[in-house]
Each structure stands twice: as C-alpha cells, then as structure tokens.
GROMACS .gro file of C-alpha atoms in nm:
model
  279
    1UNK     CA    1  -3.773   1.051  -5.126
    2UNK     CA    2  -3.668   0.920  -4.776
    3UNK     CA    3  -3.818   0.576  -4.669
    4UNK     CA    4  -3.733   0.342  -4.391
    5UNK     CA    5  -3.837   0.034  -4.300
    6UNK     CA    6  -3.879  -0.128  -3.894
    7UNK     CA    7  -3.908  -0.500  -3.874
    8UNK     CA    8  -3.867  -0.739  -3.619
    9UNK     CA    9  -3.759  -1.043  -3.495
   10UNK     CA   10  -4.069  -1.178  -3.383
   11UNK     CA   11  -4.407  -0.990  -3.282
   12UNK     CA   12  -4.405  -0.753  -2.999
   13UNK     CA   13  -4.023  -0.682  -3.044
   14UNK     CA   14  -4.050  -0.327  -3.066
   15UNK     CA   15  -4.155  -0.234  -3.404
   16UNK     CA   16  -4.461   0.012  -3.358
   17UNK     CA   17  -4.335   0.214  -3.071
   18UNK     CA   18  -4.016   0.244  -3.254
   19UNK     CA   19  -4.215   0.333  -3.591
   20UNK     CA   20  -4.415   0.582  -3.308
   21UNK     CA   21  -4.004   0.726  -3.183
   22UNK     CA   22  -3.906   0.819  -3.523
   23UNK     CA   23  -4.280   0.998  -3.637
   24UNK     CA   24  -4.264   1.210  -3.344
   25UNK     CA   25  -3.862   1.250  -3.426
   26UNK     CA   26  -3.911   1.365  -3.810
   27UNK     CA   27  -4.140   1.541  -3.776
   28UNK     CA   28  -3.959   1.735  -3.471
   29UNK     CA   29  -3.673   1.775  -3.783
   30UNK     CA   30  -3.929   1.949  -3.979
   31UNK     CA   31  -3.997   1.697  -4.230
   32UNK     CA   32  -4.372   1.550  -4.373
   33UNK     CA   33  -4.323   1.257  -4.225
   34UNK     CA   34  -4.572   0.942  -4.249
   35UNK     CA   35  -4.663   0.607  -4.125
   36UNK     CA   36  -4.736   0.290  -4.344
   37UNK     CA   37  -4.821  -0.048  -4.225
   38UNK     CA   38  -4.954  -0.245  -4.620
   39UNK     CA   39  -5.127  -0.518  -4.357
   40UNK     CA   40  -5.182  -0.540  -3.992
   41UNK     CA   41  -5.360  -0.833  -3.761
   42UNK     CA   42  -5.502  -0.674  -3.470
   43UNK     CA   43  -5.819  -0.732  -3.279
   44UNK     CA   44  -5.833  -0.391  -3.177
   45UNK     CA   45  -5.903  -0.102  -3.430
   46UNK     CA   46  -5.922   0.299  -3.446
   47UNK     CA   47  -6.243   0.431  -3.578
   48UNK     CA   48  -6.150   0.759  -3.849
   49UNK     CA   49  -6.404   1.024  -3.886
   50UNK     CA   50  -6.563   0.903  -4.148
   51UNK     CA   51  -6.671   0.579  -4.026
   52UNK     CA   52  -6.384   0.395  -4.182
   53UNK     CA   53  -6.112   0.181  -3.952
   54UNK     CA   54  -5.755   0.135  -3.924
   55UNK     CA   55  -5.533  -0.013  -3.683
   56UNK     CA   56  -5.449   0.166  -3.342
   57UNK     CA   57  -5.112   0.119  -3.436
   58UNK     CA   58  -5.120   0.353  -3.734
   59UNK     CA   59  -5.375   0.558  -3.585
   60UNK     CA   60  -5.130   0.640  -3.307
   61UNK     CA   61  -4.802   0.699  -3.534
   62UNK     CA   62  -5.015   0.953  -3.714
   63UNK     CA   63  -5.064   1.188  -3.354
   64UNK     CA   64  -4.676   1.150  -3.262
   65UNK     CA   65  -4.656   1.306  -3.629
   66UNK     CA   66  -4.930   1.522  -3.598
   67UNK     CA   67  -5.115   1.397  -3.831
   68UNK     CA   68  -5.497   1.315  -3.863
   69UNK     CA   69  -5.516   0.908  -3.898
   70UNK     CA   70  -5.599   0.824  -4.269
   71UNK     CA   71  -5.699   0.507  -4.418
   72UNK     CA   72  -5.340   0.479  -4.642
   73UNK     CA   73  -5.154   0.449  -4.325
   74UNK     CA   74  -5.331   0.043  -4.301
   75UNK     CA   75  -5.469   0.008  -4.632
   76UNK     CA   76  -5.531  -0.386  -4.527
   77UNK     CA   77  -5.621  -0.483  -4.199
   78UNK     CA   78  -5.698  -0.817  -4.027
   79UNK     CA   79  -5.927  -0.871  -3.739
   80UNK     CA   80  -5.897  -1.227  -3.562
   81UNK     CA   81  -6.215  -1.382  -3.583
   82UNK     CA   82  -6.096  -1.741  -3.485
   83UNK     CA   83  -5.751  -1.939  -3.498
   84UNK     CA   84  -5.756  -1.957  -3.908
   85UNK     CA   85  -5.952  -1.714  -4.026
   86UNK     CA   86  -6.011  -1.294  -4.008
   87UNK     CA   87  -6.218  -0.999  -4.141
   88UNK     CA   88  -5.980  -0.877  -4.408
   89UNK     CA   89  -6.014  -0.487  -4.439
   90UNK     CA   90  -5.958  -0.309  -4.708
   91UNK     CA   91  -5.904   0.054  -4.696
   92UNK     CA   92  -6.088   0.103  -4.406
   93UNK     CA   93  -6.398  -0.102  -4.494
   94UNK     CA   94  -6.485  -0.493  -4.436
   95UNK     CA   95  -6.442  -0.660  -4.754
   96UNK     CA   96  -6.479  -1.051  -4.647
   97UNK     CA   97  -6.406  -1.300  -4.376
   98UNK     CA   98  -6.164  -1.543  -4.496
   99UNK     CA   99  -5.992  -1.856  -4.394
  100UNK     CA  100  -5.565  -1.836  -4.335
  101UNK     CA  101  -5.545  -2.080  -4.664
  102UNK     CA  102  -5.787  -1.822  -4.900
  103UNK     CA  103  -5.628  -1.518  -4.782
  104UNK     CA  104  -5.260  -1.644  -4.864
  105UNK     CA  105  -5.361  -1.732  -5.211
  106UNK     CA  106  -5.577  -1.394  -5.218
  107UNK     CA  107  -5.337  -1.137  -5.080
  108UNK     CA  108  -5.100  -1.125  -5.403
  109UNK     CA  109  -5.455  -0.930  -5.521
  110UNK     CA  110  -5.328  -0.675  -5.295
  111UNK     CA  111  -4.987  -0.607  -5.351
  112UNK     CA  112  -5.104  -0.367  -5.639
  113UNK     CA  113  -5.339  -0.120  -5.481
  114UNK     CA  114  -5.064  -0.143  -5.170
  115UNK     CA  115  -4.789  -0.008  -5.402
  116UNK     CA  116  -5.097   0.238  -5.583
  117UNK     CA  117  -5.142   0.373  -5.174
  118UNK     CA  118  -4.764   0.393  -5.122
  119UNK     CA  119  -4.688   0.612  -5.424
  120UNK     CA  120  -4.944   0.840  -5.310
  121UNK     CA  121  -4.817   0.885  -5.030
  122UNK     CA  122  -4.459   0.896  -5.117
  123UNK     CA  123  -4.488   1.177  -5.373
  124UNK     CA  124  -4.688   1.357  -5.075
  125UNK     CA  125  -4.448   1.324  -4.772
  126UNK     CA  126  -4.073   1.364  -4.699
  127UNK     CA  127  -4.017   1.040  -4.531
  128UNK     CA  128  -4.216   0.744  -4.532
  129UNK     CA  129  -4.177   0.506  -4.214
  130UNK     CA  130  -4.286   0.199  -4.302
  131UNK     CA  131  -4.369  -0.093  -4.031
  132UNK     CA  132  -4.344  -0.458  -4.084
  133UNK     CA  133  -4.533  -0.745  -3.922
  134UNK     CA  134  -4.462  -1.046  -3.693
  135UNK     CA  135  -4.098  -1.113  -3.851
  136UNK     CA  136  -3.972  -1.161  -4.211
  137UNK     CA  137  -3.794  -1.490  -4.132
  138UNK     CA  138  -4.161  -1.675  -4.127
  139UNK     CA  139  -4.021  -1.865  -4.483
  140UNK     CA  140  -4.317  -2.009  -4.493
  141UNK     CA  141  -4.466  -1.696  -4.581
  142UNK     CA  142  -4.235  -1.535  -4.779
  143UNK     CA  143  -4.433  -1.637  -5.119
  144UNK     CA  144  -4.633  -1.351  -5.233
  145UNK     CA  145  -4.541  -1.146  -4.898
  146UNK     CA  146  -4.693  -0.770  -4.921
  147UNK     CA  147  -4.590  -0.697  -4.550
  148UNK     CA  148  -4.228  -0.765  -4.480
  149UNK     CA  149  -3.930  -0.887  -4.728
  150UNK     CA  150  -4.229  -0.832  -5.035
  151UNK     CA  151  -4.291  -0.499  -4.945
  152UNK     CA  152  -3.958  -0.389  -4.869
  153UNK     CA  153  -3.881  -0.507  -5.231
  154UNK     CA  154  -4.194  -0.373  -5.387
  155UNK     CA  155  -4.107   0.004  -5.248
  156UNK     CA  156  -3.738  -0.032  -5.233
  157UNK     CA  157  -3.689   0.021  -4.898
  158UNK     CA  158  -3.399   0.016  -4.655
  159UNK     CA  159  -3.470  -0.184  -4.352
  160UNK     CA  160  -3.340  -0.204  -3.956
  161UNK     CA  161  -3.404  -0.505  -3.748
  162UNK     CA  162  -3.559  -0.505  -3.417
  163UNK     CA  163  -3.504  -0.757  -3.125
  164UNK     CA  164  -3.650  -0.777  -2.830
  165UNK     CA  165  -3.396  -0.858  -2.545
  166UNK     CA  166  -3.578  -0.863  -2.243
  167UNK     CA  167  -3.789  -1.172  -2.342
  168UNK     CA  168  -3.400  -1.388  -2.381
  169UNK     CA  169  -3.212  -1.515  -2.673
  170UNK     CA  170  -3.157  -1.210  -2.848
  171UNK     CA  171  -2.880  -1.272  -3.026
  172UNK     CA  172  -3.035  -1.565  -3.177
  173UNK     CA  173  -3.306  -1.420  -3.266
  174UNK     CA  174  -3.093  -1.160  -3.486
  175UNK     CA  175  -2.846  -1.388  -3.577
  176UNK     CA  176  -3.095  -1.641  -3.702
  177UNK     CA  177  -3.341  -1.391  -3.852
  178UNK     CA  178  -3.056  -1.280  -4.104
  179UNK     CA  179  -2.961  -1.620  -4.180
  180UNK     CA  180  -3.312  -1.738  -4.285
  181UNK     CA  181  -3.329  -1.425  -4.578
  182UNK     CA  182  -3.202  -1.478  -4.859
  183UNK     CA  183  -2.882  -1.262  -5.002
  184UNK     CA  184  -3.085  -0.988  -5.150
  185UNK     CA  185  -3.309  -0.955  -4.853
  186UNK     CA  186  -3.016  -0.954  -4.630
  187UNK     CA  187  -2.851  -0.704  -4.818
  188UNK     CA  188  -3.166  -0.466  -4.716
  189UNK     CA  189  -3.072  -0.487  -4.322
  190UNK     CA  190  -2.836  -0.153  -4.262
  191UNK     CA  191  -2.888  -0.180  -3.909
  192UNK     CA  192  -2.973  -0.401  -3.546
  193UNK     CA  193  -3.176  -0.252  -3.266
  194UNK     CA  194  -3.177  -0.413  -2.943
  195UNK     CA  195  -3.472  -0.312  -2.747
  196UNK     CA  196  -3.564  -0.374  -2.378
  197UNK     CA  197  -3.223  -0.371  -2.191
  198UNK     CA  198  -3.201  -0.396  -1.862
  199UNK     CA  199  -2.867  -0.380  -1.669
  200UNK     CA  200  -2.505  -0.268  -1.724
  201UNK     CA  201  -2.442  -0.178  -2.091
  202UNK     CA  202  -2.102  -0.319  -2.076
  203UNK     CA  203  -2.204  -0.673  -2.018
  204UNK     CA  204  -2.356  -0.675  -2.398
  205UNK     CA  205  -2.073  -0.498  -2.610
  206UNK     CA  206  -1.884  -0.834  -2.636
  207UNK     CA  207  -2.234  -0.956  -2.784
  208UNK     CA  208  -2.248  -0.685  -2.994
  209UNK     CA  209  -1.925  -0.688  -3.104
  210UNK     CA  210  -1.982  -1.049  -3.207
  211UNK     CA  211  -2.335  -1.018  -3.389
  212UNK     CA  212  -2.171  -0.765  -3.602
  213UNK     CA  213  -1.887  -0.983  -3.697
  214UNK     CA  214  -2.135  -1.256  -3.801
  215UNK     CA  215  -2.387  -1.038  -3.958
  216UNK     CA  216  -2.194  -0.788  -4.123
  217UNK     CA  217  -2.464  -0.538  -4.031
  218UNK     CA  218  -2.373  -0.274  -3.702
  219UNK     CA  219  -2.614  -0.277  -3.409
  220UNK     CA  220  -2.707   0.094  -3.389
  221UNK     CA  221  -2.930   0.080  -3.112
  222UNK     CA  222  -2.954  -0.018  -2.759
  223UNK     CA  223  -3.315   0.099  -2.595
  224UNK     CA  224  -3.344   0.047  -2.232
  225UNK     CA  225  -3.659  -0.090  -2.114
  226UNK     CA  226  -3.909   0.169  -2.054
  227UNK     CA  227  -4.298   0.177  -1.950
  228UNK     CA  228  -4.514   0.391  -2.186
  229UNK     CA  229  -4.897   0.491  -2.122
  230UNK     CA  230  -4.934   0.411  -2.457
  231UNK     CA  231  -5.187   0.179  -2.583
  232UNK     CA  232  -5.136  -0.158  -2.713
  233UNK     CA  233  -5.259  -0.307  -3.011
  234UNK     CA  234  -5.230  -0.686  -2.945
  235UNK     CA  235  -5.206  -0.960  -2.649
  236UNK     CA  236  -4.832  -0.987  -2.620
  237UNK     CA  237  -4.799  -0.703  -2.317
  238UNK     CA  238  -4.548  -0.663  -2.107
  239UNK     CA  239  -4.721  -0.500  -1.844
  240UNK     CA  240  -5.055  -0.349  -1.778
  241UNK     CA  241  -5.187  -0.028  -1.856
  242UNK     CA  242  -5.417   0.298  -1.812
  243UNK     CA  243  -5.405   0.388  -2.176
  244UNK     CA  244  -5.562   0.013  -2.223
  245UNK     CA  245  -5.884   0.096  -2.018
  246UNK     CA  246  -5.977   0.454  -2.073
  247UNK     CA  247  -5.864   0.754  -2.309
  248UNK     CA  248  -5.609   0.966  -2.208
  249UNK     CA  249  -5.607   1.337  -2.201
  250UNK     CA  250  -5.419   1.543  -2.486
  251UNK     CA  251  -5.157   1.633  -2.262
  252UNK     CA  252  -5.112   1.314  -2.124
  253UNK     CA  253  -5.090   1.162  -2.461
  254UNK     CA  254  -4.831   1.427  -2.618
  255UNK     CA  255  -4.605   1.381  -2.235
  256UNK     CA  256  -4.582   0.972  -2.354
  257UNK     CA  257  -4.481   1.028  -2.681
  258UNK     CA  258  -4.185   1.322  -2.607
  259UNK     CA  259  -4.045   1.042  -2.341
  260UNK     CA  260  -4.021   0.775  -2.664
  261UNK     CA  261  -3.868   1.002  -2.884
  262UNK     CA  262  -3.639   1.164  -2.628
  263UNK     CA  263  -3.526   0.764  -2.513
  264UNK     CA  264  -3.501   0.701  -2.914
  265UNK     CA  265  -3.274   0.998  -2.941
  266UNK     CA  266  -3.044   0.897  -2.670
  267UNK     CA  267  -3.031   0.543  -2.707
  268UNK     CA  268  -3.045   0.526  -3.128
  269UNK     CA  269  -2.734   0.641  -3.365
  270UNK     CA  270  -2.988   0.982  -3.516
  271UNK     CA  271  -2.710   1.004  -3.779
  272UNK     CA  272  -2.679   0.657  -3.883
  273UNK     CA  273  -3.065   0.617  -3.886
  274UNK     CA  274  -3.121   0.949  -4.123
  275UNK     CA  275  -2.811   0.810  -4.354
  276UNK     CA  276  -3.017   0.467  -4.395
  277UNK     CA  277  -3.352   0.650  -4.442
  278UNK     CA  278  -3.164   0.896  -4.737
  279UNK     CA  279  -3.271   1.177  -4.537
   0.00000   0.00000   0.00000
C-alpha cells in the first residue's frame, strides 16, 4: 500500500494545494487514490450529502480525485469558536466545544478511531495522501500528536516538507524545522519542496545545494508562484479570490485543478515523489 505524507513548515506553506496536485496526479496514473487529513482547524466547512461536515480542504482533494467527499477524509475537525477554544468534530458531527487545554489532554482519545478510519481506507485505495497541519516542529505539541510527527508514526508514513518561499526565510524555515524533530522523525523527511518562487531559478541552486548538505534530505521541488481560483480554507491568503465569494461552475473548477497538477508535474521530481510514496 502506497502512502505519502505533505507537511509544512508553518501554516499556509503549501500543503493542501499540493495534497490537491498529487490527487488529481494519481489518479490521472490510474490509481484509487485518497485524501486524509486525522484533524483540521478551519472556520470554514463543506456540507456532505448527508448532513454531515468536513473540511473544504478535504472536500476539495476528493473532486481533483474524483471522488465524492466522505467523512474519513477529516474524521476530526476543529471550528474556531474563540482564541482557546473550538467545536471539535468528530466524523462529521459536533461532539463538544472545548477549551485548547481539554482538547490536548482529550485528543490522545482519538488517535484510535483515527488509525480504525485510516485502515479502512488503506485496505480500500491504492495510495493514501495524507496532509499534515500547521507544522510538526510546534514541540510543544508533539505529546500525544495525531496530526503531524504522531500520525506519521501511527500509519508509517513517508513524509516531504513544504516551505513557503515567497513569505522570506525559507531556508530557515526548512533548516530549522528538521532540526527541532527528533532523529526518528527526521529520518521520515525523503524530500524538500520549495513553493512560491518568484524570479530566476539560478539564484536559489546555491541555497539548495546548501540545505541539502545540512539536511541530508534533497529538495525535489521548486513550484513557482501561481494564482488558483481555488477556494481557501483559512485567513492566511495571499490574494483574493472568486472561488471565495460564489461557486464555480464544473468546468471552471476541473480547468483550476489540471493547471495545479500540470505546474506539480513540471516543477516536482514525478519519479522521486512515486519512489517515496512506494508506488
């Protein structure tokens, strides 16, 4: 069974559209493939047909796969409802509002039925793609984590790190998220992504050259930055959108997502990515 894991250095570095790329890419292969997301935080949320909710994340990873959102894509989901505390959602229903300090101590409950949902799904599917959440250097977090370093454990997964470059310090941000993991979390990282570039290319392969020295783990991906009519699950935009104030037609939906894939096929190492994955 394929399986690979997107995190990031921070939030908004990349992760779902990526996630979104390589559904729409997969599948394009001919393989079952299949979004997972164990717990998102998102204010906004995708309403499935049978009155249950997930995150529009998910919900649009399942389309670029051709898929029909399901509940196991976000079998825990967050929704803000002040600065320290959420509606935790459980498999598509509201289970409880809880404060940040009850829902750390509560969320090893979880990891369970999480690894329950991602069996099902991995006997079920070809590949699972499986996205993390903010980044898995938060340390203070890492205790009872069912979302980033914890998961990837829990479903032994192979993992590629995501930066965002356009927002500065990129190579820090790598560089530093590696350091903070420990060995055996570090040894999960196969490959670096650096999304958003701007400019001439041959300005960063010095950098690149460099961060692989210090890591030990090859940057396989440069992604130029790129608008998307795609909607947006959280507050950290880069730009304003269509897609974020009214539905968009079929067609105009399927055009977005062959322009990510296509700019993910020409911008990613394919082969390197399916050799990670076990594909």
């Amino acid at each position: 069974m394929a399986k690979l894991m997107v995190m990031g250095t921070t939030s908004s570095a990349g992760k779902s559209l990526i996630v979104t790329g390589l559904m729409r890419y997969f599948t394009k292969e001919g393989l079952r493939a299949y979004p997972f997301k164990s717990q998102n935080m998102s204010s906004k949320k995708y309403m499935l047909k049978d009155g249950r909710f997930i995150s529009t994340a998910q919900a649009l990873q399942a389309i670029a796969g051709g898929l029909e959102p399901d509940v196991k894509m976000n079998p825990v989901l967050l929704i803000p409802k002040s600065n320290v505390g959420s509606m935790v959602v459980i498999d598509g229903k509201e289970y409880k509002h809880m404060m940040a300090r009850e829902y750390f101590e509560f969320k090893k409950e979880l990891a369970p039925h999480i690894k329950e949902v991602f069996s099902k799904i991995e006997s079920d599917n070809d590949i699972v793609i499986i996205e993390g959440a903010g980044s898995p250097a938060e340390i203070n977090l890492r205790e009872n984590d069912i979302v980033n370093m914890g998961l990837a454990e829990m479903v032994d997964a192979p993992v590629i790190l995501v930066a965002d470059i356009d927002r500065g310090g990129v190579f820090a941000s790598l560089y530093g998220t590696v350091m903070l993991l420990k060995d055996e979390e570090r040894a999960r990282i196969k490959g670096l992504v650096i999304n958003k570039f701007r400019g001439d290319s041959s300005l960063l392969h010095s950098g690149i050259k460099e961060i692989e020295s210090l890591t030990g783990i090859p940057v396989i991906g440069l992604i130029p930055y790129e608008k998307f009519e795609l909607v947006d699950e959280d507050s950290l935009i880069d730009y304003d959108k269509e897609a974020n104030h009214r539905e968009q037609t079929k067609e105009e939906l399927e055009k977005e997502l062959d322009k990510l894939e296509e700019i993910l096929k020409n911008n990613m190492d394919m082969d390197r990515v399916r050799e990670i994955a076990g594909v």
